[in-house]
PDB file of C-alpha atoms and ligand atoms in Angstrom:
ATOM      1  CA  MET A   1     -14.212  19.464   1.060  1.00 92.00           C
ATOM      2  CA  GLU A   2     -11.665  16.759   0.344  1.00 97.00           C
ATOM      3  CA  ARG A   3     -10.640  13.672   2.267  1.00 98.00           C
ATOM      4  CA  THR A   4      -7.324  11.880   2.347  1.00 98.00           C
ATOM      5  CA  LEU A   5      -5.883   8.770   3.969  1.00 98.00           C
ATOM      6  CA  SER A   6      -2.964   9.197   6.343  1.00 98.00           C
ATOM      7  CA  ILE A   7      -0.887   6.357   7.775  1.00 99.00           C
ATOM      8  CA  ILE A   8       1.722   6.677  10.488  1.00 99.00           C
ATOM      9  CA  LYS A   9       3.984   3.855   9.364  1.00 99.00           C
ATOM     10  CA  PRO A  10       5.540   1.191  11.650  1.00 99.00           C
ATOM     11  CA  ASP A  11       8.753   3.210  12.033  1.00 98.00           C
ATOM     12  CA  GLY A  12       6.771   6.270  13.127  1.00 98.00           C
ATOM     13  CA  VAL A  13       4.630   4.393  15.651  1.00 99.00           C
ATOM     14  CA  GLY A  14       7.612   2.355  16.875  1.00 98.00           C
ATOM     15  CA  ARG A  15       9.743   5.446  17.454  1.00 98.00           C
ATOM     16  CA  GLY A  16       7.013   7.225  19.402  1.00 98.00           C
ATOM     17  CA  LEU A  17       6.205   9.798  16.719  1.00 98.00           C
ATOM     18  CA  THR A  18       2.419   9.300  16.720  1.00 98.00           C
ATOM     19  CA  GLY A  19       1.713  12.338  18.888  1.00 98.00           C
ATOM     20  CA  GLU A  20       4.150  14.512  16.960  1.00 98.00           C
ATOM     21  CA  VAL A  21       2.531  13.687  13.613  1.00 98.00           C
ATOM     22  CA  ILE A  22      -0.989  14.232  14.961  1.00 98.00           C
ATOM     23  CA  LYS A  23       0.055  17.550  16.512  1.00 98.00           C
ATOM     24  CA  ARG A  24       1.446  18.745  13.183  1.00 98.00           C
ATOM     25  CA  LEU A  25      -1.657  17.916  11.229  1.00 96.00           C
ATOM     26  CA  GLU A  26      -3.970  19.417  13.842  1.00 96.00           C
ATOM     27  CA  ASN A  27      -1.834  22.573  13.890  1.00 97.00           C
ATOM     28  CA  SER A  28      -2.293  22.732  10.111  1.00 96.00           C
ATOM     29  CA  LYS A  29      -6.069  22.677  10.509  1.00 93.00           C
ATOM     30  CA  MET A  30      -6.569  19.242   9.031  1.00 96.00           C
ATOM     31  CA  LYS A  31      -9.544  17.633  10.717  1.00 97.00           C
ATOM     32  CA  ILE A  32      -9.276  13.980  11.790  1.00 98.00           C
ATOM     33  CA  ILE A  33     -12.597  12.311  11.028  1.00 98.00           C
ATOM     34  CA  ALA A  34     -11.523   8.667  11.552  1.00 98.00           C
ATOM     35  CA  MET A  35      -8.611   6.991  13.307  1.00 98.00           C
ATOM     36  CA  LYS A  36      -7.471   3.533  14.390  1.00 98.00           C
ATOM     37  CA  MET A  37      -4.398   1.473  15.146  1.00 98.00           C
ATOM     38  CA  LEU A  38      -3.906  -1.855  13.416  1.00 98.00           C
ATOM     39  CA  LYS A  39      -1.203  -4.240  12.268  1.00 98.00           C
ATOM     40  CA  MET A  40      -1.438  -5.301   8.636  1.00 98.00           C
ATOM     41  CA  THR A  41      -0.674  -8.797   7.462  1.00 98.00           C
ATOM     42  CA  GLU A  42       1.776  -8.995   4.574  1.00 98.00           C
ATOM     43  CA  LYS A  43      -1.173  -9.749   2.261  1.00 98.00           C
ATOM     44  CA  GLN A  44      -3.045  -6.652   3.441  1.00 98.00           C
ATOM     45  CA  ALA A  45       0.046  -4.513   2.857  1.00 98.00           C
ATOM     46  CA  GLN A  46       0.439  -6.022  -0.617  1.00 98.00           C
ATOM     47  CA  GLY A  47      -3.204  -5.182  -1.346  1.00 98.00           C
ATOM     48  CA  PHE A  48      -2.777  -1.633  -0.118  1.00 98.00           C
ATOM     49  CA  TYR A  49       0.320  -1.047  -2.272  1.00 98.00           C
ATOM     50  CA  ALA A  50      -0.907  -3.069  -5.281  1.00 98.00           C
ATOM     51  CA  VAL A  51      -0.160  -0.135  -7.622  1.00 97.00           C
ATOM     52  CA  HIS A  52       3.530  -0.662  -6.839  1.00 98.00           C
ATOM     53  CA  LYS A  53       3.613  -4.444  -7.317  1.00 98.00           C
ATOM     54  CA  GLU A  54       6.019  -4.323 -10.260  1.00 98.00           C
ATOM     55  CA  ARG A  55       8.448  -1.988  -8.495  1.00 98.00           C
ATOM     56  CA  PRO A  56      11.775  -3.312  -7.175  1.00 98.00           C
ATOM     57  CA  PHE A  57      11.000  -2.017  -3.673  1.00 98.00           C
ATOM     58  CA  PHE A  58       7.595  -3.771  -3.396  1.00 98.00           C
ATOM     59  CA  ASP A  59       8.631  -6.804  -1.314  1.00 98.00           C
ATOM     60  CA  SER A  60      10.706  -4.793   1.089  1.00 98.00           C
ATOM     61  CA  LEU A  61       8.003  -2.111   1.399  1.00 98.00           C
ATOM     62  CA  THR A  62       5.155  -4.542   2.096  1.00 98.00           C
ATOM     63  CA  ASN A  63       7.334  -6.469   4.556  1.00 98.00           C
ATOM     64  CA  PHE A  64       8.105  -3.199   6.352  1.00 98.00           C
ATOM     65  CA  MET A  65       4.482  -2.028   6.341  1.00 99.00           C
ATOM     66  CA  SER A  66       3.366  -5.285   7.981  1.00 98.00           C
ATOM     67  CA  SER A  67       6.216  -5.346  10.514  1.00 98.00           C
ATOM     68  CA  GLY A  68       4.397  -3.483  13.286  1.00 98.00           C
ATOM     69  CA  PRO A  69       1.377  -1.382  14.214  1.00 98.00           C
ATOM     70  CA  VAL A  70       0.336   1.594  12.139  1.00 99.00           C
ATOM     71  CA  VAL A  71      -2.085   4.430  12.864  1.00 99.00           C
ATOM     72  CA  VAL A  72      -4.544   4.995  10.041  1.00 99.00           C
ATOM     73  CA  MET A  73      -6.534   8.225   9.792  1.00 98.00           C
ATOM     74  CA  VAL A  74      -8.954   9.978   7.492  1.00 98.00           C
ATOM     75  CA  LEU A  75      -8.328  13.718   7.238  1.00 98.00           C
ATOM     76  CA  GLU A  76     -10.797  16.241   5.931  1.00 98.00           C
ATOM     77  CA  GLY A  77     -10.333  19.791   4.763  1.00 96.00           C
ATOM     78  CA  GLU A  78     -10.107  22.103   1.818  1.00 96.00           C
ATOM     79  CA  ASN A  79      -7.444  20.873  -0.585  1.00 97.00           C
ATOM     80  CA  VAL A  80      -6.351  18.394   2.108  1.00 98.00           C
ATOM     81  CA  ILE A  81      -4.829  15.847  -0.305  1.00 98.00           C
ATOM     82  CA  LEU A  82      -2.163  18.289  -1.443  1.00 98.00           C
ATOM     83  CA  LYS A  83      -1.884  20.059   1.898  1.00 98.00           C
ATOM     84  CA  TYR A  84      -1.095  16.815   3.678  1.00 98.00           C
ATOM     85  CA  ARG A  85       1.388  15.789   0.954  1.00 98.00           C
ATOM     86  CA  ASP A  86       3.133  19.126   1.559  1.00 98.00           C
ATOM     87  CA  LEU A  87       3.216  18.538   5.304  1.00 98.00           C
ATOM     88  CA  MET A  88       4.749  15.069   4.732  1.00 98.00           C
ATOM     89  CA  GLY A  89       7.433  16.157   2.286  1.00 98.00           C
ATOM     90  CA  ALA A  90       8.984  14.305  -0.652  1.00 98.00           C
ATOM     91  CA  THR A  91       9.157  10.496  -0.690  1.00 98.00           C
ATOM     92  CA  ASN A  92      12.938  10.713  -0.403  1.00 98.00           C
ATOM     93  CA  TYR A  93      13.526  12.585   2.860  1.00 98.00           C
ATOM     94  CA  LYS A  94      16.802  13.912   1.499  1.00 98.00           C
ATOM     95  CA  GLU A  95      14.818  15.864  -1.084  1.00 98.00           C
ATOM     96  CA  ALA A  96      12.060  16.908   1.308  1.00 98.00           C
ATOM     97  CA  GLU A  97      11.610  20.560   2.263  1.00 98.00           C
ATOM     98  CA  GLU A  98      12.752  21.715   5.675  1.00 98.00           C
ATOM     99  CA  GLY A  99      10.097  21.489   8.349  1.00 98.00           C
ATOM    100  CA  THR A 100       8.282  18.579   6.716  1.00 98.00           C
ATOM    101  CA  ILE A 101       7.604  15.370   8.639  1.00 98.00           C
ATOM    102  CA  ARG A 102       9.813  13.276   6.382  1.00 98.00           C
ATOM    103  CA  ARG A 103      12.690  15.740   6.401  1.00 98.00           C
ATOM    104  CA  ASP A 104      12.564  15.965  10.175  1.00 98.00           C
ATOM    105  CA  PHE A 105      12.063  12.288  11.016  1.00 98.00           C
ATOM    106  CA  ALA A 106      12.612   9.845   8.114  1.00 98.00           C
ATOM    107  CA  THR A 107      15.693   7.644   8.313  1.00 97.00           C
ATOM    108  CA  ASP A 108      15.507   5.980   4.923  1.00 96.00           C
ATOM    109  CA  ILE A 109      13.662   6.305   1.593  1.00 98.00           C
ATOM    110  CA  GLU A 110      11.460   3.399   2.735  1.00 98.00           C
ATOM    111  CA  LYS A 111      11.171   4.205   6.435  1.00 98.00           C
ATOM    112  CA  ASN A 112       9.725   7.647   5.890  1.00 98.00           C
ATOM    113  CA  VAL A 113       7.246   7.759   8.803  1.00 99.00           C
ATOM    114  CA  VAL A 114       4.034   8.629   6.970  1.00 99.00           C
ATOM    115  CA  HIS A 115       1.827   7.807   4.012  1.00 99.00           C
ATOM    116  CA  GLY A 116      -0.649  10.135   2.299  1.00 98.00           C
ATOM    117  CA  SER A 117      -2.946   9.605  -0.673  1.00 98.00           C
ATOM    118  CA  ASP A 118      -1.700  11.247  -3.861  1.00 98.00           C
ATOM    119  CA  SER A 119      -4.994  11.946  -5.667  1.00 98.00           C
ATOM    120  CA  GLN A 120      -8.756  12.001  -5.265  1.00 98.00           C
ATOM    121  CA  GLU A 121      -8.952   8.558  -6.860  1.00 98.00           C
ATOM    122  CA  SER A 122      -6.382   6.950  -4.585  1.00 98.00           C
ATOM    123  CA  SER A 123      -7.847   8.690  -1.551  1.00 98.00           C
ATOM    124  CA  ASP A 124     -11.289   7.189  -2.259  1.00 98.00           C
ATOM    125  CA  SER A 125      -9.937   3.676  -2.666  1.00 98.00           C
ATOM    126  CA  GLU A 126      -7.460   3.916   0.224  1.00 98.00           C
ATOM    127  CA  ILE A 127     -10.085   5.216   2.667  1.00 98.00           C
ATOM    128  CA  GLY A 128     -12.381   2.364   1.577  1.00 98.00           C
ATOM    129  CA  TYR A 129      -9.560  -0.128   2.152  1.00 98.00           C
ATOM    130  CA  PHE A 130      -9.466   0.654   5.892  1.00 98.00           C
ATOM    131  CA  PHE A 131     -12.748   2.255   6.946  1.00 98.00           C
ATOM    132  CA  ASN A 132     -16.456   1.651   6.547  1.00 98.00           C
ATOM    133  CA  SER A 133     -18.961   4.508   6.661  1.00 95.00           C
ATOM    134  CA  PHE A 134     -19.806   3.948  10.372  1.00 97.00           C
ATOM    135  CA  GLU A 135     -16.177   4.550  11.346  1.00 98.00           C
ATOM    136  CA  ILE A 136     -16.005   7.980   9.740  1.00 98.00           C
ATOM    137  CA  VAL A 137     -17.293  10.763  11.965  1.00 96.00           C
ATOM    138  CA  ASN A 138     -18.213  14.171  10.631  1.00 77.00           C
TER     139      ASN A 138
HETATM  140  N1  UDP B 201       9.642   3.555  -1.475  1.00 75.49           N
HETATM  141  C1  UDP B 201      10.863   2.910  -1.388  1.00 75.49           C
HETATM  142  N2  UDP B 201      11.802   3.117  -2.367  1.00 75.49           N
HETATM  143  C2  UDP B 201      11.579   3.943  -3.425  1.00 75.49           C
HETATM  144  C3  UDP B 201      10.346   4.582  -3.523  1.00 75.49           C
HETATM  145  C4  UDP B 201       9.406   4.376  -2.550  1.00 75.49           C
HETATM  146  O1  UDP B 201      11.099   2.147  -0.454  1.00 75.49           O
HETATM  147  O2  UDP B 201      12.486   4.099  -4.281  1.00 75.49           O
HETATM  148  C5  UDP B 201       8.635   3.340  -0.442  1.00 75.49           C
HETATM  149  C6  UDP B 201       8.448   4.529   0.500  1.00 75.49           C
HETATM  150  O3  UDP B 201       8.139   4.024   1.797  1.00 75.49           O
HETATM  151  C7  UDP B 201       7.259   5.238  -0.121  1.00 75.49           C
HETATM  152  C8  UDP B 201       6.412   4.051  -0.570  1.00 75.49           C
HETATM  153  O4  UDP B 201       7.376   3.114  -1.064  1.00 75.49           O
HETATM  154  O5  UDP B 201       6.614   6.068   0.815  1.00 75.49           O
HETATM  155  C9  UDP B 201       5.410   4.343  -1.681  1.00 75.49           C
HETATM  156  O6  UDP B 201       6.075   4.968  -2.759  1.00 75.49           O
HETATM  157  P1  UDP B 201       5.442   6.231  -3.469  1.00 75.49           P
HETATM  158  O7  UDP B 201       6.237   6.475  -4.696  1.00 75.49           O
HETATM  159  O8  UDP B 201       3.979   6.055  -3.613  1.00 75.49           O
HETATM  160  O9  UDP B 201       5.786   7.418  -2.435  1.00 75.49           O
HETATM  161  P2  UDP B 201       4.826   8.284  -1.487  1.00 75.49           P
HETATM  162  O10 UDP B 201       3.512   8.469  -2.194  1.00 75.49           O
HETATM  163  O11 UDP B 201       4.695   7.531  -0.178  1.00 75.49           O
HETATM  164  O12 UDP B 201       5.561   9.582  -1.303  1.00 75.49           O
HETATM  165 MG1   MG B 202       2.262   7.065  -3.043  1.00 75.49          MG
END
């Protein structure tokens, strides 16, 4: 069993896509074992995306990610890291497969509605960034 971190980004929450995203991941048999809504400070967003701190889009991204509430979830399932990445679609929505969340709803390479961990390592550290063991139900 794997776990992954999912975030519905400020554009997704702000546009009323929370229910739509949750419906899609429940329909795909990904189990939600933790969930909360929060608004990151710019510092918290910078910490979360620290791996990207040298990238040209870092300031804009962390400003965006701290611009409004997000919904953070832990998903559990077999092969869920990759399965959820597939459900999200490519980073650039223009390259994302049809029927993916990003293809259907993203408006911009930055404002692409959802985040998902990209590996076991990042999933472990990203889940730990937002949740303690008492907040994860299984
Ligand atoms: N991003 C961006 N411009 C880029 C690449 C990425 O604004 O050229 C943003 C986008 O919101 C993306 C996030 O930075 O989701 C993290 O980038 P990453 O390459 O990790 O993409 P992801 O894992 O989210 O698909
Ligand atoms: Mg990533």
